Coordinates of C-alpha atoms and ligand atoms in Angstrom, one line a residue:
M1 CA 93.2 190.6 154.2
Q2 CA 93.0 194.1 153.0
F3 CA 94.9 194.3 149.7
E4 CA 96.7 197.4 148.4
N5 CA 97.6 198.2 144.8
K6 CA 101.1 199.2 145.7
L7 CA 104.5 197.8 144.7
D8 CA 105.8 197.4 148.3
F9 CA 102.6 195.7 149.3
A10 CA 102.9 193.1 146.5
Q11 CA 106.5 192.6 147.4
G12 CA 105.5 192.0 151.0
L13 CA 103.1 189.2 149.8
D14 CA 105.9 187.6 147.8
R15 CA 108.2 187.7 150.8
S16 CA 105.7 185.8 152.9
D17 CA 104.9 183.3 150.0
P18 CA 106.0 179.8 151.0
L19 CA 106.3 178.9 147.3
R20 CA 108.4 181.9 146.2
K21 CA 111.6 179.9 145.6
Y22 CA 109.9 177.8 142.9
R23 CA 109.7 180.8 140.6
D24 CA 113.4 180.3 140.1
A25 CA 112.9 176.7 139.1
F26 CA 111.3 177.8 135.7
Y27 CA 112.6 179.5 132.6
F28 CA 110.7 182.7 131.6
P29 CA 110.7 183.9 128.0
K30 CA 111.9 187.5 127.6
V31 CA 110.4 190.5 125.8
N32 CA 112.5 193.7 125.5
E33 CA 115.2 191.8 127.5
K34 CA 112.9 191.5 130.5
E35 CA 111.3 188.3 131.8
V36 CA 107.6 188.3 130.9
I37 CA 104.6 188.3 133.1
Y38 CA 103.2 184.9 132.1
F39 CA 99.4 184.4 132.3
T40 CA 99.2 181.5 129.9
G41 CA 100.1 178.6 132.1
N42 CA 96.6 177.3 131.3
S43 CA 97.7 176.9 127.7
L44 CA 101.4 175.9 127.9
G45 CA 103.1 175.8 131.2
L46 CA 106.7 177.1 131.5
Q47 CA 109.7 174.8 131.3
P48 CA 111.1 173.7 134.6
K49 CA 114.9 174.1 134.6
H50 CA 115.5 170.5 135.7
T51 CA 113.5 169.0 132.8
Q52 CA 116.5 169.1 130.4
K53 CA 118.3 166.7 132.7
Y54 CA 115.6 164.1 132.4
I55 CA 115.6 164.3 128.7
D56 CA 119.4 164.2 128.5
E57 CA 119.4 161.1 130.6
V58 CA 117.3 159.3 128.0
M59 CA 119.3 160.6 125.1
T60 CA 122.6 159.5 126.8
D61 CA 121.2 156.0 127.6
W62 CA 120.1 155.7 124.0
K63 CA 123.5 156.8 122.8
E64 CA 125.4 154.5 125.1
L65 CA 123.1 151.5 125.5
A66 CA 120.9 151.6 122.4
V67 CA 118.4 148.7 122.6
E68 CA 119.8 147.6 125.9
G69 CA 118.3 150.7 127.4
H70 CA 114.9 149.0 127.4
F71 CA 115.9 146.9 130.4
H72 CA 119.3 148.2 131.5
A73 CA 119.0 152.0 131.6
E74 CA 119.0 153.5 135.1
K75 CA 115.3 154.1 134.5
P76 CA 114.5 151.3 132.1
W77 CA 112.3 152.3 129.2
W78 CA 110.0 149.3 129.1
D79 CA 108.2 150.3 132.3
Y80 CA 109.2 154.0 132.3
H81 CA 105.6 155.1 132.3
E82 CA 104.9 153.3 135.5
R83 CA 107.0 155.8 137.4
L84 CA 104.4 158.5 136.7
A85 CA 101.4 156.8 138.1
A86 CA 102.0 157.2 141.9
P87 CA 102.9 161.0 141.9
L88 CA 100.1 161.7 139.4
A89 CA 97.6 159.7 141.4
K90 CA 98.2 162.2 144.3
V91 CA 97.6 165.2 142.0
V92 CA 94.2 163.8 140.9
G93 CA 93.1 162.1 144.1
A94 CA 93.2 158.6 142.8
K95 CA 94.6 155.2 143.7
T96 CA 97.9 154.5 141.9
E97 CA 96.3 151.6 140.0
E98 CA 93.6 153.9 138.6
V99 CA 96.1 156.1 136.8
T100 CA 98.2 155.7 133.7
V101 CA 99.9 157.9 131.2
M102 CA 99.7 157.4 127.4
N103 CA 99.0 159.0 124.1
T104 CA 97.5 162.5 124.0
L105 CA 94.3 163.9 125.4
T106 CA 91.7 163.6 122.6
V107 CA 93.0 160.2 121.6
N108 CA 92.6 159.0 125.2
L109 CA 89.1 160.4 125.5
H110 CA 88.2 158.5 122.3
L111 CA 89.7 155.3 123.8
L112 CA 87.8 155.8 127.0
M113 CA 84.6 156.4 125.1
V114 CA 85.1 153.0 123.5
S115 CA 84.8 151.6 127.0
F116 CA 82.3 153.9 128.5
Y117 CA 80.0 155.1 125.7
R118 CA 78.1 152.1 124.6
P119 CA 74.8 153.3 123.3
T120 CA 71.8 151.1 123.2
E121 CA 68.5 151.7 121.5
K122 CA 67.1 153.3 124.6
R123 CA 70.1 154.8 126.3
Y124 CA 72.3 156.7 123.8
K125 CA 72.5 160.3 124.7
I126 CA 75.7 162.3 125.6
L127 CA 75.4 165.3 127.8
C128 CA 78.1 168.0 127.6
E129 CA 78.4 171.8 128.1
E130 CA 77.5 174.1 125.3
K131 CA 80.5 175.4 123.3
A132 CA 82.7 172.6 124.7
F133 CA 86.3 172.8 123.6
P134 CA 86.3 172.2 119.9
S135 CA 88.3 169.0 120.0
D136 CA 85.7 167.5 122.4
Q137 CA 82.8 168.6 120.1
Y138 CA 84.5 166.9 117.1
M139 CA 85.1 163.8 119.2
F140 CA 81.4 163.6 120.3
Q141 CA 80.1 164.0 116.8
S142 CA 82.4 161.4 115.3
Q143 CA 81.8 158.9 118.1
V144 CA 78.0 159.3 117.7
R145 CA 78.2 158.8 114.0
F146 CA 80.5 155.9 114.4
H147 CA 77.7 154.2 116.3
G148 CA 75.3 155.0 113.5
L149 CA 73.5 157.8 115.4
S150 CA 73.0 161.4 114.5
P151 CA 74.7 164.2 116.5
E152 CA 71.5 166.3 116.5
E153 CA 69.7 163.6 118.3
A154 CA 72.4 162.1 120.5
I155 CA 74.3 165.1 121.8
V156 CA 72.6 167.3 124.3
E157 CA 74.2 170.6 125.4
I158 CA 73.7 172.3 128.8
K159 CA 73.1 175.9 128.1
K160 CA 73.9 179.0 130.1
R161 CA 70.9 181.2 131.0
P162 CA 70.5 184.2 128.7
G163 CA 72.7 187.1 129.9
E164 CA 74.7 184.8 132.2
H165 CA 78.4 183.9 131.7
Y166 CA 78.4 180.6 133.5
W167 CA 76.5 177.3 133.9
R168 CA 74.4 176.8 137.0
T169 CA 74.8 173.4 138.7
E170 CA 71.0 173.2 139.2
D171 CA 70.6 173.5 135.4
V172 CA 73.1 170.7 134.9
L173 CA 71.3 168.5 137.3
A174 CA 67.9 169.3 135.9
K175 CA 69.1 168.3 132.4
I176 CA 70.5 165.0 133.7
N177 CA 67.1 164.2 135.2
E178 CA 65.2 165.4 132.1
I179 CA 67.2 163.0 129.9
G180 CA 67.1 160.3 132.5
E181 CA 66.9 156.8 131.0
E182 CA 68.1 158.0 127.7
L183 CA 71.3 159.3 129.1
A184 CA 74.4 157.1 128.3
L185 CA 77.2 159.5 129.2
V186 CA 77.9 162.8 130.9
L187 CA 81.3 164.2 129.7
I188 CA 82.1 167.8 130.6
G189 CA 85.3 169.8 130.9
G190 CA 85.9 170.0 134.7
V191 CA 87.2 173.5 134.4
N192 CA 85.8 175.4 131.4
Y193 CA 88.6 176.7 129.2
Y194 CA 86.7 179.9 128.2
N195 CA 85.3 181.3 131.4
G196 CA 87.4 179.4 133.9
Q197 CA 84.4 178.0 135.7
V198 CA 85.0 175.0 138.0
F199 CA 82.1 172.6 137.7
D200 CA 80.8 170.8 140.7
I201 CA 82.3 167.5 139.8
P202 CA 81.1 165.4 142.8
T203 CA 77.5 166.6 142.7
I204 CA 77.2 166.2 138.9
T205 CA 78.9 162.8 139.0
K206 CA 76.5 161.6 141.6
E207 CA 73.4 162.8 139.8
G208 CA 74.6 161.3 136.5
R209 CA 75.3 157.9 138.1
A210 CA 71.9 158.0 139.8
V211 CA 70.1 158.0 136.5
G212 CA 72.3 155.2 135.3
A213 CA 74.7 157.1 133.1
N214 CA 78.5 156.9 133.0
V215 CA 80.2 160.1 134.0
G216 CA 83.6 161.1 132.7
W217 CA 85.6 164.4 132.9
D218 CA 87.9 166.2 130.5
L219 CA 90.4 167.6 133.1
A220 CA 92.6 169.6 130.7
H221 CA 92.1 172.8 132.7
A222 CA 91.6 171.1 136.0
V223 CA 94.7 169.0 136.6
G224 CA 97.4 170.8 138.5
N225 CA 94.9 173.7 139.0
I226 CA 92.2 172.5 141.4
E227 CA 92.1 169.8 144.0
L228 CA 90.6 166.6 142.7
K229 CA 89.4 163.5 144.4
L230 CA 88.5 161.3 141.5
H231 CA 88.3 158.1 143.5
D232 CA 86.2 159.4 146.4
W233 CA 83.9 161.2 144.0
D234 CA 83.3 157.9 142.2
V235 CA 84.1 159.4 138.8
D236 CA 84.0 156.6 136.1
F237 CA 86.8 157.9 134.0
A238 CA 88.8 161.0 133.2
A239 CA 91.7 162.2 131.1
W240 CA 93.8 165.3 130.9
C241 CA 96.8 166.7 129.0
S242 CA 100.0 167.5 130.8
Y243 CA 101.2 170.6 129.0
K244 CA 98.9 173.2 130.6
Y245 CA 99.2 173.6 134.4
M246 CA 101.4 170.5 134.6
N247 CA 104.3 172.0 132.6
S248 CA 105.4 168.9 130.7
G249 CA 106.0 170.6 127.3
P250 CA 104.2 171.1 124.1
G251 CA 101.7 168.4 123.0
N252 CA 103.0 166.1 125.6
A253 CA 101.5 162.8 127.0
S254 CA 98.1 162.6 128.6
G255 CA 97.0 161.2 131.9
V256 CA 94.1 158.8 132.3
F257 CA 92.0 157.8 135.3
V258 CA 89.8 154.6 135.2
N259 CA 87.8 153.9 138.4
Q260 CA 89.0 150.9 140.3
K261 CA 85.6 149.2 139.8
Y262 CA 86.3 148.8 136.1
L263 CA 89.7 147.1 136.5
N264 CA 89.9 143.4 135.8
R265 CA 86.5 143.2 134.2
K266 CA 85.9 141.1 131.1
D267 CA 82.6 142.9 130.2
I268 CA 84.2 146.3 129.5
P269 CA 85.3 146.6 125.9
R270 CA 88.6 148.2 125.1
F271 CA 90.9 148.8 122.1
E272 CA 94.0 146.8 123.0
G273 CA 97.7 146.5 122.3
W274 CA 100.8 144.8 123.7
W275 CA 101.6 147.4 126.4
G276 CA 98.3 146.6 128.0
T277 CA 99.2 143.0 128.6
K278 CA 100.6 141.6 131.8
K279 CA 104.2 142.7 132.0
E280 CA 105.4 139.3 133.3
T281 CA 104.4 137.6 130.1
R282 CA 104.5 140.5 127.6
F283 CA 107.6 139.4 125.9
L284 CA 106.5 135.8 125.5
M285 CA 104.6 137.2 122.5
K286 CA 101.6 135.0 123.1
P287 CA 98.5 135.5 121.0
E288 CA 96.1 135.9 124.0
F289 CA 95.6 139.3 125.6
E290 CA 96.0 139.2 129.3
P291 CA 95.2 142.6 130.7
M292 CA 97.3 144.4 133.3
E293 CA 95.4 144.6 136.5
N294 CA 95.6 148.4 136.7
A295 CA 94.7 151.2 134.3
D296 CA 97.7 150.2 132.2
A297 CA 95.3 147.7 130.6
W298 CA 94.2 150.7 128.4
Q299 CA 97.8 151.2 127.2
I300 CA 98.3 150.2 123.6
S301 CA 101.8 151.0 122.3
N302 CA 105.2 151.0 124.0
A303 CA 105.7 154.2 125.9
P304 CA 107.2 157.3 124.2
V305 CA 109.9 157.7 126.7
L306 CA 111.2 161.0 125.4
S307 CA 107.9 162.6 126.3
M308 CA 107.5 160.7 129.5
A309 CA 110.7 162.2 130.8
P310 CA 109.5 165.9 131.0
Y311 CA 106.3 164.7 132.6
L312 CA 108.3 162.8 135.2
A313 CA 110.4 165.9 135.8
S314 CA 107.3 168.0 136.3
L315 CA 105.7 165.5 138.7
E316 CA 108.7 165.7 140.9
L317 CA 107.9 169.3 141.5
F318 CA 104.2 168.6 142.1
D319 CA 105.2 165.8 144.5
E320 CA 107.5 168.1 146.4
V321 CA 105.0 171.0 146.8
G322 CA 101.6 169.2 146.8
M323 CA 98.2 170.5 145.6
K324 CA 97.2 171.9 148.9
A325 CA 100.0 174.5 149.0
L326 CA 99.4 175.3 145.3
V327 CA 95.7 175.8 145.8
E328 CA 96.3 178.1 148.8
K329 CA 98.7 180.3 146.9
R330 CA 96.4 180.2 143.8
D331 CA 93.4 181.6 145.8
R332 CA 95.3 184.5 147.2
L333 CA 97.1 185.3 144.0
V334 CA 93.9 185.3 141.9
A335 CA 92.1 187.3 144.6
Y336 CA 95.0 189.9 144.4
L337 CA 94.8 189.9 140.6
E338 CA 91.0 190.5 140.8
F339 CA 91.6 193.3 143.3
V340 CA 94.2 195.0 141.0
L341 CA 91.9 194.7 138.0
K342 CA 89.1 196.4 140.0
E343 CA 91.4 199.2 141.2
I344 CA 92.6 199.9 137.6
D345 CA 89.0 199.8 136.4
K346 CA 88.1 202.5 138.9
E347 CA 91.2 204.6 138.1
V348 CA 90.7 204.7 134.3
E349 CA 86.9 204.4 134.2
S350 CA 87.4 201.5 131.8
T351 CA 84.7 199.0 131.3
F352 CA 86.0 195.5 131.7
E353 CA 84.2 192.7 133.4
V354 CA 85.4 189.5 135.0
I355 CA 83.1 186.8 133.6
T356 CA 84.6 184.0 135.7
P357 CA 82.2 182.9 138.5
K358 CA 83.2 182.4 142.2
D359 CA 83.8 178.7 141.6
R360 CA 87.2 179.2 139.9
G361 CA 90.7 178.0 139.9
C362 CA 93.7 180.0 138.4
Q363 CA 91.9 181.6 135.6
L364 CA 90.1 185.0 135.4
S365 CA 88.5 185.6 132.0
V366 CA 88.0 189.3 131.4
F367 CA 85.6 190.7 128.9
L368 CA 86.7 194.0 127.5
H369 CA 83.7 196.1 126.6
G370 CA 85.7 198.9 125.1
Q371 CA 88.9 198.5 123.2
G372 CA 89.6 194.8 123.0
R373 CA 92.2 193.5 120.6
P374 CA 94.4 196.7 120.7
I375 CA 94.7 196.3 124.5
F376 CA 95.6 192.6 124.1
E377 CA 98.3 193.6 121.6
Y378 CA 99.6 196.4 123.8
L379 CA 100.0 193.9 126.7
M380 CA 101.9 191.4 124.5
Q381 CA 104.3 194.1 123.2
H382 CA 104.9 195.2 126.8
G383 CA 105.8 191.7 128.1
V384 CA 102.4 190.5 129.4
I385 CA 101.6 187.2 127.8
T386 CA 97.9 186.5 127.9
D387 CA 95.6 185.0 125.3
W388 CA 92.8 186.3 123.3
R389 CA 89.4 184.6 122.7
E390 CA 86.8 185.9 120.4
P391 CA 84.7 188.0 120.7
N392 CA 86.4 190.2 123.3
V393 CA 88.0 188.1 126.1
I394 CA 91.5 187.9 127.5
R395 CA 92.3 185.0 129.8
L396 CA 94.6 185.6 132.7
A397 CA 95.8 182.5 134.5
P398 CA 98.6 183.2 137.0
A399 CA 100.1 179.8 137.8
P400 CA 101.0 179.7 141.5
F401 CA 104.2 177.7 140.8
Y402 CA 105.9 180.6 139.2
C403 CA 103.8 183.8 139.1
S404 CA 104.4 186.4 141.8
Y405 CA 102.2 189.1 143.5
E406 CA 104.6 191.6 142.1
D407 CA 103.7 190.3 138.6
M408 CA 100.1 191.1 139.3
Y409 CA 101.0 194.7 140.4
H410 CA 103.1 195.4 137.3
F411 CA 100.5 193.9 135.1
G412 CA 97.9 196.4 136.5
Q413 CA 100.3 199.3 135.8
I414 CA 100.9 198.2 132.2
L415 CA 97.2 197.7 131.6
K416 CA 96.4 201.1 132.9
K417 CA 99.1 202.7 130.8
G418 CA 97.8 200.8 127.7
I419 CA 94.2 201.9 128.3
L420 CA 95.2 205.5 128.7
E421 CA 97.5 205.5 125.7
L422 CA 95.0 203.8 123.4
A423 CA 92.0 205.9 124.5
Ligands
PLP501 C1 93.6 171.8 125.8 C2 92.4 171.0 125.7 C3 92.3 169.9 124.8 C4 93.5 169.6 123.9 O1 93.4 168.3 123.4 P1 94.7 167.6 122.7 O2 94.2 166.3 122.3 O3 95.8 167.5 123.8 O4 95.1 168.4 121.6 C5 91.2 169.1 124.8 N1 90.1 169.4 125.6 C6 90.1 170.5 126.4 C7 88.9 170.8 127.2 C8 91.2 171.3 126.4 O5 91.2 172.4 127.2

């Protein structure tokens, strides 16, 4: 399709957008009494309007039933988390039994590393991307030290080539083979938080497994953004947060995938608690741990129902729309945003550069060669919510659920005005 950087053209795209009605299902913050153009769904997704109802329901049950709510609420609390597994499994391409929701992301990755990072004298190295999300770096370092190893020796980073802004799959595969028999675990962010790159999850997973390593993925920026087939790709394990593209609210519960082949196995160690035991006998309070037969075996504590409720509300929307429709709109919306950026770049002879490679989801990371921070601040003051990453990058992630083509057009006009005013 031939795009045009014109208001009526953008409005035309919105009119033919099958997801357009969902914009109205979310609350938008306001700046100068106008709804913002929201580009930070990759950081904290907007609040769906029906989420309040799900929380109120729990609050009312607590008020009226108190402890009886565990078993007699309309959605009983004791197995509330189980309601999330089936719709979430569809989002990540898994079997329902492979998915559970618990804790928060870094905590879950630590727990999964207990099961899937078991260094031996010979096989002890972890492969990750350079400049991984800081929480992941701290996690690797502390895990390695916990096993009595040194981070310098045990953690190997895949580098980008000099002058390039993204990782090449061939370099990842080469590194896997170079480490070979010493490689215990590959654990990479499926979509990079900084440049928006989508890693080739199936190819990397296959190669890692071929040299005998376990392969896990941090899907914080991938879930609800790209199509995933965790089961078919034979991923060993994965975890993700729910507050980015999944719109479940600040700091909310994390999802976990454990490949079916690891369920019901006695040889896989795990940190355990009572919510991982068979539900039929959980309240007999026996001293023996009998694991659930699904990924719930990794559950430890009783479910934080107040944070499960917004996740359930969000999943209802994902279930209704499906990843296929979201991905279709995403691709066109991001292509239009890129087009608008290029048009503005021509008009103002500015010098910004999209550093996101072709393998991408929602996010375009833009490197501002000239004025950086002042342009970011201008955008924020004029109702465009983006985020700033050192040294000179703004990240633009238009979530297909609630962002419109008209937003992209207006963003371009505000950006152009800002560049001209600040010049
Ligand atoms: C957002 C994000 C996190 C956040 O971790 P929490 O434990 O939820 O605070 C971790 N890893 C990556 C790659 C992220 O993008």
